[in-house]
Short mmCIF file of C-alpha atoms in Angstrom, two decimals:
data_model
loop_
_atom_site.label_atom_id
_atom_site.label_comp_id
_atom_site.label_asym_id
_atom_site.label_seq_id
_atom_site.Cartn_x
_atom_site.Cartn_y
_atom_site.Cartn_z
CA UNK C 487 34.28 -53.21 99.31
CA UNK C 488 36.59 -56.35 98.46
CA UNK C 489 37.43 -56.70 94.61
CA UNK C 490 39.32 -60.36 94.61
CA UNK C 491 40.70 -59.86 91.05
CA UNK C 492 42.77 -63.40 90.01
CA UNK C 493 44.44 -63.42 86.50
CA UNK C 494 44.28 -66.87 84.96
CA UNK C 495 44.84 -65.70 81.30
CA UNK C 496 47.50 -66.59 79.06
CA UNK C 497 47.64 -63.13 76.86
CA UNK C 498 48.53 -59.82 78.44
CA UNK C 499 46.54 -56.95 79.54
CA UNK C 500 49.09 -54.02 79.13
CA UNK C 501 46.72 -51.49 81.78
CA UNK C 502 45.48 -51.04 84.55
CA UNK C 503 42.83 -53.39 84.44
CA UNK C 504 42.28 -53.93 87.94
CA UNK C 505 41.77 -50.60 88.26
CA UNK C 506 39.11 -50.49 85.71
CA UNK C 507 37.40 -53.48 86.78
CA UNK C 508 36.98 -52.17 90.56
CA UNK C 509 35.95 -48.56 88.50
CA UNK C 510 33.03 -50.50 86.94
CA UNK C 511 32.00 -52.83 89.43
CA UNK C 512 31.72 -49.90 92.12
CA UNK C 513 29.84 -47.31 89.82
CA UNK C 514 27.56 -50.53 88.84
CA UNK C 515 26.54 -50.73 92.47
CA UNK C 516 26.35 -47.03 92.92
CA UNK C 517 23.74 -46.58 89.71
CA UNK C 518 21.61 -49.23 91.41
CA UNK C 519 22.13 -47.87 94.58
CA UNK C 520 23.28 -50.93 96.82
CA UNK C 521 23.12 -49.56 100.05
CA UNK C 522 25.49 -52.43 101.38
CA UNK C 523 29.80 -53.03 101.07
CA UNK C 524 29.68 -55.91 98.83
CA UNK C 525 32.15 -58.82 97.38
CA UNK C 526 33.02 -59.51 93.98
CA UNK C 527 35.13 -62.40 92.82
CA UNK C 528 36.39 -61.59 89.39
CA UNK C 529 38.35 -64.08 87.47
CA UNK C 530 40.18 -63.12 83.73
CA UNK C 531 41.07 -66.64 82.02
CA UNK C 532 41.14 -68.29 78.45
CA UNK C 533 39.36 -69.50 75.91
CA UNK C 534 40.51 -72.91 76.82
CA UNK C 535 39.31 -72.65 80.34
CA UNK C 536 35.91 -70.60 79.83
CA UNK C 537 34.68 -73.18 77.50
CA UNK C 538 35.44 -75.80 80.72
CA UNK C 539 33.55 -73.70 82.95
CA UNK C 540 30.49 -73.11 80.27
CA UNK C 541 30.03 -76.75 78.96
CA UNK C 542 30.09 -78.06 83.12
CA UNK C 543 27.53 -75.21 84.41
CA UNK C 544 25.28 -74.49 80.83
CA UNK C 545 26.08 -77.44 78.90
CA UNK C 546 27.12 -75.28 76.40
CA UNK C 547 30.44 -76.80 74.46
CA UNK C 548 32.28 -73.66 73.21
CA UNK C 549 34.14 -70.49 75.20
CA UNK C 550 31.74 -67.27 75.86
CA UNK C 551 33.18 -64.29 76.54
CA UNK C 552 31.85 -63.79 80.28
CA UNK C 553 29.95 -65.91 82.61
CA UNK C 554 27.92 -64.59 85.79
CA UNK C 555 27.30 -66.52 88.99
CA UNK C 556 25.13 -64.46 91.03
CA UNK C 557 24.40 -65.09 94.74
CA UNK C 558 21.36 -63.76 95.49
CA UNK C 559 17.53 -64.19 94.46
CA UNK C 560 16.26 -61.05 93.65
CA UNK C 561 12.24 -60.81 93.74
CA UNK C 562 13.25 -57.68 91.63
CA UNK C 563 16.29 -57.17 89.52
CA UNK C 564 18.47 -54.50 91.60
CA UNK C 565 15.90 -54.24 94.95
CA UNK C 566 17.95 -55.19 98.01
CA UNK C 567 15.27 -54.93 99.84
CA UNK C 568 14.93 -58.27 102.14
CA UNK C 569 18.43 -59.09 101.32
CA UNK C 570 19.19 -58.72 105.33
CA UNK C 571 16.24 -61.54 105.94
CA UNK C 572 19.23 -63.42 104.44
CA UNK C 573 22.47 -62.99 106.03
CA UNK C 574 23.74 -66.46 106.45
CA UNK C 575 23.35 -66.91 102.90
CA UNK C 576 24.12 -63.39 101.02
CA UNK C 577 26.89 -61.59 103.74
CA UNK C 578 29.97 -62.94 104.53
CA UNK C 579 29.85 -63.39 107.96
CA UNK C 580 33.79 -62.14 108.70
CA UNK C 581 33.52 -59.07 107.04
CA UNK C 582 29.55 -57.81 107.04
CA UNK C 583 29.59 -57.60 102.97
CA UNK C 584 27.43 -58.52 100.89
CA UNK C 585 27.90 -61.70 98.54
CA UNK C 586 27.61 -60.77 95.06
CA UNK C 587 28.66 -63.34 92.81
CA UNK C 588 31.93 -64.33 90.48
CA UNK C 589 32.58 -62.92 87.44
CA UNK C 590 34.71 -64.99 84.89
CA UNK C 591 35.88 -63.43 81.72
CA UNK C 592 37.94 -64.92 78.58
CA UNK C 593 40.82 -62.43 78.02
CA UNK C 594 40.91 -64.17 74.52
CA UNK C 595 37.29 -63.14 73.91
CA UNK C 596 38.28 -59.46 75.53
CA UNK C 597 40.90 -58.71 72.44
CA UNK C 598 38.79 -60.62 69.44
CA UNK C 599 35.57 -58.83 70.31
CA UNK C 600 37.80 -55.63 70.56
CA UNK C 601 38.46 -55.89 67.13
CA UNK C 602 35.79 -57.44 65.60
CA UNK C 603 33.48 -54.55 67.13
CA UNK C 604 36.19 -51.97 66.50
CA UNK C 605 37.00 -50.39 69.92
CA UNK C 606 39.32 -50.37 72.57
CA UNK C 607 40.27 -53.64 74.71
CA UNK C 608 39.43 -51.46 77.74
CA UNK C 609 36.15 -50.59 76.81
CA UNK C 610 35.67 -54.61 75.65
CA UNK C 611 36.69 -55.86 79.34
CA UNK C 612 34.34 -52.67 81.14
CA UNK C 613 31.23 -53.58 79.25
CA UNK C 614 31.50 -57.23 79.97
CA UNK C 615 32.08 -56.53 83.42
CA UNK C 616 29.05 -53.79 83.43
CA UNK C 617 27.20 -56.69 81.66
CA UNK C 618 28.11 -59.20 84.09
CA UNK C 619 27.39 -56.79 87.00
CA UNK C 620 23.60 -56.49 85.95
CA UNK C 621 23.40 -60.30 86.29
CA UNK C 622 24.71 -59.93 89.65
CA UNK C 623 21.98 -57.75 90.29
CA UNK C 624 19.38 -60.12 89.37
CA UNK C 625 18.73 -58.93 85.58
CA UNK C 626 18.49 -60.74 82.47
CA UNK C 627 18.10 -60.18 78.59
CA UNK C 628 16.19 -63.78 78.00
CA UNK C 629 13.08 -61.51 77.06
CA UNK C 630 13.07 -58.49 74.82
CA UNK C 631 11.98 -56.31 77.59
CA UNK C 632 14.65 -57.90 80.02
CA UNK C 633 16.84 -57.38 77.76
CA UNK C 634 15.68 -53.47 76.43
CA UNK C 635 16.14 -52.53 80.37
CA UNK C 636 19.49 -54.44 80.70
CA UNK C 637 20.92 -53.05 77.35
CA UNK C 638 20.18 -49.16 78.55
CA UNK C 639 21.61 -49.66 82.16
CA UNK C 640 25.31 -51.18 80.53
CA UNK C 641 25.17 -47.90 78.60
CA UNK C 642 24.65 -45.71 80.34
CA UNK C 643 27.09 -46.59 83.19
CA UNK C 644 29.71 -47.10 80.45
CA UNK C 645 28.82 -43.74 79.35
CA UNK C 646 28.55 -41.67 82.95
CA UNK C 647 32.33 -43.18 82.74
CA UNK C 648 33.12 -41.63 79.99
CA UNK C 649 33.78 -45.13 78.08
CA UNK C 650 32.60 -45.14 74.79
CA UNK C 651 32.87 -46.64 71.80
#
C-alpha cells in the first residue's frame, strides 16, 4: 500500500502522526474488506489554505476541517466489485494499486475541534481521517440513513483501535 503523507501545516504535530494516519487508513480498508493494495494521498495544511481548496471545489467560502476527493464511482458504498472493469481509470498503472482518492485536512481545525470536543489531538486527526476514508469508499451522510450507516462505521473502527474519546 502507498500512504503519500505531505505536511503543508503551519502548527506542529508533536507524534507520530504518520504513523497513525497509515494505522487508520489501512484498518479502514481492512473493515470494508478491499481486496486490492490501494493509494492514498493525504495532505495536513491550514486554515488559510483549506478554505482555498473548499471555496474553488464547493463554493463554500470558509476552512472545513477535512475534504475528500474520491476516485472511484461506487454503485454501492464500499463494493469493489467491477472496480477491475476500470483499470485505466481507478489503478495506477506503474504500481497495480488501486486509486483511492486525496485526503486534505486543516491541522488548525485538528487542535480547535480537539478542544472544543474535549479529546485528544490524535483521536481529532484519526476520526477525520476514518471520516474521510468512508468517502473514499463511496459513502455519504447527506441523508439520515447515509449518514446513521456512516456515523457507526467511523466508530467502530476508531473503537476496534482502541481510540476513544
Amino acid at each position: 500500500m502507498t500512504f503519500n503523507i505531505e505536511y503543508e501545516a503551519r502548527k506542529p504535530l508533536d507524534f507520530d502522526y504518520e504513523q497513525l494516519i497509515q494505522s487508520v487508513i489501512a484498518m479502514a480498508l481492512e473493515k470494508e474488506q478491499c481486496p486490492y493494495e490501494a493509494e492514498v494521498n493525504v495532505i495536513l495544511t491550514n486554515d488559510e489554505q483549506i478554505h482555498e481548496i473548499n471555496q474553488e471545489y464547493r463554493s463554500i467560502d470558509r476552512p472545513t476541517d477535512v475534504l475528500s476527493f474520491p476516485l472511484l464511482d461506487y454503485q454501492t458504498p464500499g463494493n469493489f466489485e467491477g472496480i477491475e472493469d476500470h483499470i485505466e481509470d481507478y489503478f495506477n498503472l506503474e504500481t497495480g494499486e488501486l486509486m483511492l482518492g486525496d485526503i486534505i485536512i486543516s491541522v488548525d481545525k485538528v487542535y480547535e475541534q480537539a478542544e472544543s470536543y474535549g479529546h485528544s489531538i490524535q483521536r481529532e486527526l484519526a476520526f477525520l481521517v476514518a471520516h474521510s476514508m468512508f468517502h473514499l469508499m463511496g459513502y455519504d451522510h447527506m441523508e439520515d440513513e447515509e449518514r446513521i450507516i456512516m456515523e457507526k462505521k467511523q466508530s467502530e473502527l476508531l473503537s476496534s483501535m482502541g481510540i476513544t474519546r
